[in-house]
Coordinates of C-alpha atoms and ligand atoms in Angstrom, one line a residue:
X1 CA 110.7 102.8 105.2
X2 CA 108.3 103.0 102.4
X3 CA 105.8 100.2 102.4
X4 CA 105.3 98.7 99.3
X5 CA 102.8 95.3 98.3
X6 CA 103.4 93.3 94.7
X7 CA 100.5 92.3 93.3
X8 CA 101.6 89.5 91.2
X9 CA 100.0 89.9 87.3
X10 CA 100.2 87.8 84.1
X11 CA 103.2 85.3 84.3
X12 CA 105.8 87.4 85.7
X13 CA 104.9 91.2 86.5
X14 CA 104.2 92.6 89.5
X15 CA 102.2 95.5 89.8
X16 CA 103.5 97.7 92.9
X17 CA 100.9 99.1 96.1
X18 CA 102.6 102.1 97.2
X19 CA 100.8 102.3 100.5
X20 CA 100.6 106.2 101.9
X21 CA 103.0 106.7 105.5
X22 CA 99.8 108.6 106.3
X23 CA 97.0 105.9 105.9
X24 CA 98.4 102.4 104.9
X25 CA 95.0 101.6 103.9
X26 CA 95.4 104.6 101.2
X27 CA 97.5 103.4 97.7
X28 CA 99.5 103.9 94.6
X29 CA 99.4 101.7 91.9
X30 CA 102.6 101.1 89.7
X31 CA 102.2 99.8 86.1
X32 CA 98.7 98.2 86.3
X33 CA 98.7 96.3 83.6
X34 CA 95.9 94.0 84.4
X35 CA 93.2 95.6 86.7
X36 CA 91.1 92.0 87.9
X37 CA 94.3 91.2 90.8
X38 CA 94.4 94.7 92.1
X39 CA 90.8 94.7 92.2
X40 CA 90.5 92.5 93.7
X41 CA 93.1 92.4 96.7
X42 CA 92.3 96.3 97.3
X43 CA 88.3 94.7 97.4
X44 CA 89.3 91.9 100.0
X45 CA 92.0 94.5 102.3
X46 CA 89.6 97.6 102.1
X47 CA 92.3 99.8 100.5
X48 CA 91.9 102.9 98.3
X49 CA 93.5 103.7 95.1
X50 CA 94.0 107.3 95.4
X51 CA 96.6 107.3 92.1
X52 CA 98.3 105.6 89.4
X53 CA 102.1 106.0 88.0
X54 CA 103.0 104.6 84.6
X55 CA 106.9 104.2 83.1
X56 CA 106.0 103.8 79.8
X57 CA 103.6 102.5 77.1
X58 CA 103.5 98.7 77.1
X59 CA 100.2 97.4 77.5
X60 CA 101.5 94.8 80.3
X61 CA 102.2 98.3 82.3
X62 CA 99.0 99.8 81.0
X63 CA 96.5 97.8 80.4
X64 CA 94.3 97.9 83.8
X65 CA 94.8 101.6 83.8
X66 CA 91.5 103.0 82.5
X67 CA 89.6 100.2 84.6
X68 CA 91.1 101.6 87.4
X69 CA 91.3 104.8 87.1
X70 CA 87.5 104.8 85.9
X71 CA 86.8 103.0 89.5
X72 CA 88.4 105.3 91.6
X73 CA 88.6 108.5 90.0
X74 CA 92.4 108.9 90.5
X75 CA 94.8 110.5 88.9
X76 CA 97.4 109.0 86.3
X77 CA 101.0 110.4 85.6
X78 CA 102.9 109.0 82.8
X79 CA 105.6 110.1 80.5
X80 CA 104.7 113.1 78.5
X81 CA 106.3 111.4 75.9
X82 CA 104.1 108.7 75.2
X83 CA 100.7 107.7 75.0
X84 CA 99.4 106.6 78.0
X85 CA 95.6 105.2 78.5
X86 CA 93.8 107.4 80.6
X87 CA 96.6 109.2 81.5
X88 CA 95.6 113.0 83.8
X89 CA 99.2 113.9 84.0
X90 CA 101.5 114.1 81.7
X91 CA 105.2 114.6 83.7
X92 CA 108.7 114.4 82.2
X93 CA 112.5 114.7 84.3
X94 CA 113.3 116.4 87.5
X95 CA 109.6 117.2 87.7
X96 CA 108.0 115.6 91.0
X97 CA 104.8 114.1 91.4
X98 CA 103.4 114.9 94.4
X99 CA 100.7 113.3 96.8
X100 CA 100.3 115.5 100.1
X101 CA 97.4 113.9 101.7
X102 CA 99.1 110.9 101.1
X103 CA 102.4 112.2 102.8
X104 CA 104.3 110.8 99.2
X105 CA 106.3 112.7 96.6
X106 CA 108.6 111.3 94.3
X107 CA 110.9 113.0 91.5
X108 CA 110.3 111.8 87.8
X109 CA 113.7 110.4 86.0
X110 CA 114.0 110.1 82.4
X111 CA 115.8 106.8 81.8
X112 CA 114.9 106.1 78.0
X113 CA 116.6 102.7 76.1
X114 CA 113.7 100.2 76.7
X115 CA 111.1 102.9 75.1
X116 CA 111.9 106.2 74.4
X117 CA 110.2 108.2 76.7
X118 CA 110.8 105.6 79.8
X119 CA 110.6 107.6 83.2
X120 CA 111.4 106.1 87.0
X121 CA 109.7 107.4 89.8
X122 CA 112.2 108.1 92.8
X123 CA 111.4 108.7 96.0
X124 CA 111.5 107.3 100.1
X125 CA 114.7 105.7 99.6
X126 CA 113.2 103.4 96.5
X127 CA 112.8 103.9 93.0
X128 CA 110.0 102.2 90.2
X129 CA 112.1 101.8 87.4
X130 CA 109.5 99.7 85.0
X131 CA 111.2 97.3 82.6
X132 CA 114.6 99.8 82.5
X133 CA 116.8 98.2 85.4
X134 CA 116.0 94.7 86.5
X135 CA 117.9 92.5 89.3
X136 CA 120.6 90.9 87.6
X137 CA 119.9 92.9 84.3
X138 CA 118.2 95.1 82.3
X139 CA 115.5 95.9 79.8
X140 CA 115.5 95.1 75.7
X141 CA 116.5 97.7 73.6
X142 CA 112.7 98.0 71.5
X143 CA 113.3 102.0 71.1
X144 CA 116.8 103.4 72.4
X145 CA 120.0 102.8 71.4
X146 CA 123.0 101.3 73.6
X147 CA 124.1 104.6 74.3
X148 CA 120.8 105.5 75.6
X149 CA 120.2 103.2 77.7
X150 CA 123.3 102.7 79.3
X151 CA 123.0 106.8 80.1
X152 CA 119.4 105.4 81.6
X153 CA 121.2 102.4 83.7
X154 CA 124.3 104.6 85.2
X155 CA 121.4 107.9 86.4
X156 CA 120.1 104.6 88.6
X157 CA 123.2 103.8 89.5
X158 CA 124.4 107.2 91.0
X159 CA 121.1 106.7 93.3
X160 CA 122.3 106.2 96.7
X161 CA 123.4 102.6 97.2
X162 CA 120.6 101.7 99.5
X163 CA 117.9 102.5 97.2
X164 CA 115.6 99.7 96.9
X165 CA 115.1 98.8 93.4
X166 CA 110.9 98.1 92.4
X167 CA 111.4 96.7 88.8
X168 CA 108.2 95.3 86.8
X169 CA 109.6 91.9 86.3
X170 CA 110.1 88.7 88.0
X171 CA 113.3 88.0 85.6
X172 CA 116.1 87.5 88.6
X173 CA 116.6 83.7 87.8
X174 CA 116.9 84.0 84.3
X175 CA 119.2 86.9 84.6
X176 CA 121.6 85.6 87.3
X177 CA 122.1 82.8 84.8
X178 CA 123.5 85.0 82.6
X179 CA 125.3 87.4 84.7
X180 CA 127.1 84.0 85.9
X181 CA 128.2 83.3 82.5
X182 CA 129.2 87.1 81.6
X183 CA 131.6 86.5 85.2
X184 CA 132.0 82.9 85.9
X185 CA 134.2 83.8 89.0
X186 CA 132.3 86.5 90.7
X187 CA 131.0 85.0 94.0
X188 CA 128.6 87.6 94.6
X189 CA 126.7 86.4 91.5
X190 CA 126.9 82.5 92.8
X191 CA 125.9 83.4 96.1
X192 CA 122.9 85.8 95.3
X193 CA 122.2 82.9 92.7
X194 CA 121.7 80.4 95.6
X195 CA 118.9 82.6 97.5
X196 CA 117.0 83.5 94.8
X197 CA 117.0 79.6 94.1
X198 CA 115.6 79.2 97.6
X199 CA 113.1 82.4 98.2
X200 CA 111.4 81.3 94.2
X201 CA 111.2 77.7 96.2
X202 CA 109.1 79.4 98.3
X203 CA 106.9 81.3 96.2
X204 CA 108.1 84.9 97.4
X205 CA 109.3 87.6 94.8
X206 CA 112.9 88.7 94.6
X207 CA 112.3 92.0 94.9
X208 CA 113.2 94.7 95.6
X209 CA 116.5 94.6 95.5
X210 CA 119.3 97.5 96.0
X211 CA 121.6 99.6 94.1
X212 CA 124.5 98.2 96.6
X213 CA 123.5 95.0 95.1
X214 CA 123.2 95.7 91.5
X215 CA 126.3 96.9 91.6
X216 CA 128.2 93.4 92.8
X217 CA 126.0 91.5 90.7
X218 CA 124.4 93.3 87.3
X219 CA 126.0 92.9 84.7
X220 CA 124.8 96.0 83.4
X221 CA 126.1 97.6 86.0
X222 CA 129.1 96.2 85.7
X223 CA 130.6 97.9 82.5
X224 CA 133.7 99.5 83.5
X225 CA 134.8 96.3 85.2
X226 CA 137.7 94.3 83.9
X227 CA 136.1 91.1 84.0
X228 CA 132.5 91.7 82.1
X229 CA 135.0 94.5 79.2
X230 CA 137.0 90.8 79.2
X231 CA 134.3 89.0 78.5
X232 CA 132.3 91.1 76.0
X233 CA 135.7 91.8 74.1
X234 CA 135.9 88.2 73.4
X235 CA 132.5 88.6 72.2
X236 CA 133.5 91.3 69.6
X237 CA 132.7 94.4 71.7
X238 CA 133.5 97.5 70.0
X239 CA 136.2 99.5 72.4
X240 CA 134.7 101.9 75.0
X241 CA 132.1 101.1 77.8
X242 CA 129.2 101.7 75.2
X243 CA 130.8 98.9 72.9
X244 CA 131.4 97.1 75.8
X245 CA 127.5 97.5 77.0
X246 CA 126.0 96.9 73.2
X247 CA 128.1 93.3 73.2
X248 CA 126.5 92.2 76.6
X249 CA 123.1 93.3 75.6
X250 CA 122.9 91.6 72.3
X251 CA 124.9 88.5 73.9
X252 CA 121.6 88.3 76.4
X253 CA 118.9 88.4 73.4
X254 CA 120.3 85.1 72.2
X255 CA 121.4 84.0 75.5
Ligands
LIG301 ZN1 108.1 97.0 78.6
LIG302 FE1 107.1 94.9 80.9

Protein backbone atom coordinates (compact mmCIF):
# COMPACT_ATOMS: atom_id res chain seq x y z
CA UNK A 1 0.00 0.00 0.00
CA UNK A 2 1.01 3.42 -0.92
CA UNK A 3 2.56 5.33 1.87
CA UNK A 4 1.35 8.63 2.26
CA UNK A 5 2.37 11.59 5.26
CA UNK A 6 -0.13 14.86 5.90
CA UNK A 7 1.64 17.67 6.52
CA UNK A 8 -0.81 19.66 8.36
CA UNK A 9 -0.97 23.60 6.72
CA UNK A 10 -2.97 26.72 7.58
CA UNK A 11 -6.09 25.82 9.74
CA UNK A 12 -7.35 22.86 8.11
CA UNK A 13 -5.34 21.64 4.87
CA UNK A 14 -3.17 19.06 4.60
CA UNK A 15 -0.63 18.90 2.18
CA UNK A 16 0.03 15.09 1.12
CA UNK A 17 3.94 13.26 1.12
CA UNK A 18 3.67 10.75 -1.45
CA UNK A 19 6.63 8.75 -0.39
CA UNK A 20 8.27 6.59 -3.49
CA UNK A 21 7.79 2.32 -2.93
CA UNK A 22 11.39 2.61 -4.14
CA UNK A 23 13.03 4.99 -1.53
CA UNK A 24 10.57 6.15 1.21
CA UNK A 25 13.03 8.82 1.96
CA UNK A 26 12.21 10.11 -1.87
CA UNK A 27 8.64 12.33 -2.06
CA UNK A 28 5.63 13.90 -3.85
CA UNK A 29 4.11 16.76 -2.60
CA UNK A 30 0.30 17.31 -3.10
CA UNK A 31 -1.17 20.84 -3.13
CA UNK A 32 1.63 22.75 -1.28
CA UNK A 33 0.06 25.64 -0.40
CA UNK A 34 2.35 26.81 2.21
CA UNK A 35 5.98 25.73 1.76
CA UNK A 36 7.53 26.66 5.62
CA UNK A 37 5.78 22.99 7.20
CA UNK A 38 7.01 20.88 4.29
CA UNK A 39 10.24 22.51 4.65
CA UNK A 40 10.61 21.96 7.26
CA UNK A 41 9.58 18.21 8.17
CA UNK A 42 11.40 17.08 4.77
CA UNK A 43 14.66 19.30 6.63
CA UNK A 44 14.15 17.35 10.13
CA UNK A 45 13.30 13.52 8.26
CA UNK A 46 16.13 13.96 5.50
CA UNK A 47 13.52 13.39 2.64
CA UNK A 48 13.65 14.61 -0.99
CA UNK A 49 11.08 16.31 -2.95
CA UNK A 50 11.64 14.91 -6.31
CA UNK A 51 7.90 16.43 -7.60
CA UNK A 52 4.97 18.33 -7.07
CA UNK A 53 1.10 17.67 -8.21
CA UNK A 54 -1.39 20.50 -8.21
CA UNK A 55 -5.58 19.99 -8.64
CA UNK A 56 -6.24 23.35 -9.29
CA UNK A 57 -5.59 27.09 -8.82
CA UNK A 58 -6.36 28.10 -5.27
CA UNK A 59 -3.58 29.64 -3.64
CA UNK A 60 -4.09 27.44 -0.40
CA UNK A 61 -3.06 24.45 -3.05
CA UNK A 62 -0.52 26.61 -4.62
CA UNK A 63 0.98 28.93 -2.79
CA UNK A 64 4.36 27.04 -1.47
CA UNK A 65 4.80 25.80 -5.01
CA UNK A 66 7.43 28.04 -6.47
CA UNK A 67 9.42 27.94 -3.01
CA UNK A 68 9.57 24.51 -3.44
CA UNK A 69 10.02 23.78 -6.62
CA UNK A 70 12.83 26.58 -6.71
CA UNK A 71 14.50 24.38 -3.72
CA UNK A 72 14.46 21.27 -5.26
CA UNK A 73 14.39 21.67 -8.82
CA UNK A 74 11.39 19.32 -9.33
CA UNK A 75 8.95 19.15 -11.57
CA UNK A 76 5.24 20.46 -11.22
CA UNK A 77 2.01 18.98 -13.09
CA UNK A 78 -1.05 20.81 -12.84
CA UNK A 79 -4.17 21.16 -14.88
CA UNK A 80 -3.57 22.50 -18.40
CA UNK A 81 -6.45 24.36 -17.81
CA UNK A 82 -5.42 26.71 -15.39
CA UNK A 83 -2.76 28.76 -14.25
CA UNK A 84 -0.57 27.14 -12.02
CA UNK A 85 2.67 28.90 -10.26
CA UNK A 86 5.62 27.31 -11.46
CA UNK A 87 3.96 24.81 -13.09
CA UNK A 88 6.62 22.28 -15.73
CA UNK A 89 3.81 20.25 -16.81
CA UNK A 90 0.82 20.99 -17.91
CA UNK A 91 -1.46 17.46 -18.03
CA UNK A 92 -5.22 17.08 -18.61
CA UNK A 93 -7.58 13.49 -18.40
CA UNK A 94 -6.58 10.04 -18.98
CA UNK A 95 -3.04 11.32 -19.38
CA UNK A 96 -0.62 9.75 -16.68
CA UNK A 97 1.98 11.34 -14.82
CA UNK A 98 4.70 9.25 -14.42
CA UNK A 99 7.63 8.94 -11.89
CA UNK A 100 9.91 5.76 -12.77
CA UNK A 101 12.79 6.16 -10.53
CA UNK A 102 10.31 6.74 -8.05
CA UNK A 103 8.39 3.40 -8.96
CA UNK A 104 4.98 5.89 -9.06
CA UNK A 105 2.56 6.60 -11.85
CA UNK A 106 -0.81 7.86 -11.50
CA UNK A 107 -3.58 8.73 -14.22
CA UNK A 108 -4.89 12.42 -14.35
CA UNK A 109 -8.92 12.67 -13.94
CA UNK A 110 -10.78 15.67 -14.93
CA UNK A 111 -13.32 16.20 -12.14
CA UNK A 112 -14.30 20.01 -12.76
CA UNK A 113 -17.41 21.73 -10.42
CA UNK A 114 -15.14 23.30 -7.63
CA UNK A 115 -12.91 25.16 -10.47
CA UNK A 116 -13.13 24.41 -13.85
CA UNK A 117 -10.27 22.68 -14.80
CA UNK A 118 -10.06 20.57 -11.40
CA UNK A 119 -8.07 17.26 -12.08
CA UNK A 120 -7.46 14.10 -9.38
CA UNK A 121 -4.46 12.19 -9.51
CA UNK A 122 -5.32 8.33 -9.30
CA UNK A 123 -3.11 5.89 -8.68
CA UNK A 124 -1.82 2.73 -6.05
CA UNK A 125 -5.14 2.07 -4.95
CA UNK A 126 -5.66 6.03 -3.71
CA UNK A 127 -6.67 9.05 -5.39
CA UNK A 128 -5.74 13.09 -4.54
CA UNK A 129 -8.90 14.57 -5.33
CA UNK A 130 -8.14 18.43 -3.93
CA UNK A 131 -11.16 20.27 -2.71
CA UNK A 132 -13.60 18.09 -5.32
CA UNK A 133 -14.73 15.08 -2.95
CA UNK A 134 -14.31 15.47 0.78
CA UNK A 135 -15.34 12.81 3.65
CA UNK A 136 -18.74 13.40 4.27
CA UNK A 137 -19.04 15.98 1.32
CA UNK A 138 -17.87 17.85 -1.28
CA UNK A 139 -16.39 21.00 -2.63
CA UNK A 140 -18.31 24.63 -3.36
CA UNK A 141 -19.46 25.27 -6.57
CA UNK A 142 -16.91 28.72 -7.31
CA UNK A 143 -16.73 27.67 -11.24
CA UNK A 144 -18.93 24.51 -12.36
CA UNK A 145 -22.29 24.08 -12.36
CA UNK A 146 -24.31 21.17 -10.46
CA UNK A 147 -24.25 19.18 -13.34
CA UNK A 148 -20.63 19.41 -13.46
CA UNK A 149 -19.79 18.60 -10.55
CA UNK A 150 -21.95 15.87 -9.75
CA UNK A 151 -20.38 14.27 -13.37
CA UNK A 152 -16.94 15.04 -11.22
CA UNK A 153 -18.33 13.21 -7.81
CA UNK A 154 -19.95 9.97 -9.61
CA UNK A 155 -16.07 9.44 -12.07
CA UNK A 156 -14.81 9.06 -8.11
CA UNK A 157 -17.35 7.06 -7.31
CA UNK A 158 -17.02 4.32 -10.01
CA UNK A 159 -13.26 4.09 -8.54
CA UNK A 160 -12.97 0.83 -6.93
CA UNK A 161 -14.53 0.89 -3.51
CA UNK A 162 -11.34 0.43 -1.66
CA UNK A 163 -9.72 3.45 -2.97
CA UNK A 164 -8.44 5.51 -0.32
CA UNK A 165 -9.67 8.98 -0.60
CA UNK A 166 -6.59 11.99 -0.07
CA UNK A 167 -8.84 15.17 0.01
CA UNK A 168 -7.16 18.69 0.85
CA UNK A 169 -9.40 19.43 3.78
CA UNK A 170 -9.81 18.57 7.36
CA UNK A 171 -13.83 19.24 6.87
CA UNK A 172 -15.17 15.54 8.22
CA UNK A 173 -16.77 17.05 11.48
CA UNK A 174 -18.42 19.77 9.95
CA UNK A 175 -19.71 17.67 7.15
CA UNK A 176 -21.02 14.61 9.09
CA UNK A 177 -23.12 17.20 10.82
CA UNK A 178 -24.68 17.81 7.87
CA UNK A 179 -24.85 14.57 6.22
CA UNK A 180 -26.74 13.63 9.68
CA UNK A 181 -29.29 16.15 9.08
CA UNK A 182 -29.68 15.43 5.17
CA UNK A 183 -30.49 11.48 6.78
CA UNK A 184 -31.33 11.62 10.34
CA UNK A 185 -31.78 7.76 10.33
CA UNK A 186 -28.73 6.56 8.59
CA UNK A 187 -26.53 4.76 11.22
CA UNK A 188 -23.58 4.68 9.20
CA UNK A 189 -23.50 8.50 9.45
CA UNK A 190 -24.05 8.32 13.50
CA UNK A 191 -21.58 5.86 13.88
CA UNK A 192 -18.74 7.18 11.62
CA UNK A 193 -19.88 10.50 13.42
CA UNK A 194 -18.76 9.06 16.85
CA UNK A 195 -15.07 8.15 15.62
CA UNK A 196 -14.24 11.09 13.95
CA UNK A 197 -15.47 12.64 17.43
CA UNK A 198 -12.81 10.56 19.09
CA UNK A 199 -9.69 10.33 16.52
CA UNK A 200 -10.04 14.76 16.25
CA UNK A 201 -9.92 14.17 20.31
CA UNK A 202 -6.73 12.91 19.65
CA UNK A 203 -5.28 15.19 17.37
CA UNK A 204 -5.08 12.67 14.25
CA UNK A 205 -6.57 13.56 10.71
CA UNK A 206 -9.57 11.70 9.37
CA UNK A 207 -8.16 10.82 6.43
CA UNK A 208 -8.00 9.13 4.12
CA UNK A 209 -10.97 7.66 3.89
CA UNK A 210 -12.61 5.21 1.19
CA UNK A 211 -14.96 5.07 -1.67
CA UNK A 212 -16.77 2.06 0.34
CA UNK A 213 -17.23 4.63 2.83
CA UNK A 214 -18.35 7.61 1.00
CA UNK A 215 -20.72 5.71 -0.39
CA UNK A 216 -22.68 4.74 3.16
CA UNK A 217 -22.10 8.12 4.43
CA UNK A 218 -21.67 11.18 1.73
CA UNK A 219 -24.28 12.76 1.07
CA UNK A 220 -23.09 13.55 -2.23
CA UNK A 221 -22.71 10.32 -2.95
CA UNK A 222 -25.84 9.49 -1.97
CA UNK A 223 -28.13 11.12 -4.76
CA UNK A 224 -30.06 8.31 -6.17
CA UNK A 225 -31.04 7.24 -2.68
CA UNK A 226 -34.61 7.54 -1.50
CA UNK A 227 -33.83 9.11 1.70
CA UNK A 228 -31.39 12.19 0.76
CA UNK A 229 -34.13 12.68 -3.09
CA UNK A 230 -36.76 12.76 0.18
CA UNK A 231 -35.01 15.14 1.94
CA UNK A 232 -33.84 17.55 -0.81
CA UNK A 233 -37.52 17.41 -2.35
CA UNK A 234 -38.80 18.86 0.76
CA UNK A 235 -36.15 21.35 0.26
CA UNK A 236 -37.55 22.39 -3.26
CA UNK A 237 -35.24 20.12 -5.38
CA UNK A 238 -35.99 20.35 -8.91
CA UNK A 239 -36.94 16.52 -10.21
CA UNK A 240 -33.90 14.35 -11.39
CA UNK A 241 -30.64 13.46 -9.46
CA UNK A 242 -29.06 16.80 -10.75
CA UNK A 243 -32.06 18.77 -9.01
CA UNK A 244 -31.76 16.59 -6.35
CA UNK A 245 -27.76 17.28 -6.04
CA UNK A 246 -28.15 21.34 -6.73
CA UNK A 247 -30.80 21.29 -3.50
CA UNK A 248 -28.29 19.48 -1.14
CA UNK A 249 -25.38 21.62 -2.30
CA UNK A 250 -27.03 24.97 -1.78
CA UNK A 251 -28.78 23.50 1.51
CA UNK A 252 -24.94 23.04 2.85
CA UNK A 253 -23.76 26.75 1.85
CA UNK A 254 -26.26 28.08 4.41
CA UNK A 255 -26.13 25.06 6.54
ZN1 LIG B 1 -10.10 25.15 -3.55
FE1 LIG C 1 -8.82 24.31 -0.68
Amino acid sequence: MLEVTPVPAFRDNYIWLIHSPEDRTRVIAVDPGDANPVLSLLNTRRWELSGILVTHHHADHTGGVPRLAGHYGCPVYGPRSEIIPARTRAVEDSETVAFPSLGLRFSVLEVPGHTAGHIAYYGHGAVFCGDTLFSGGCGRLFEGTPEQMLRSLDALAALPEETRVYCTHEYTESNLAFAAAVEPDNGDIQAYRERCADIRAQGQPTLPSTLERERTINPFLRVDEASVRAAALARGAAAGRVGVFAAIRAWKDEF
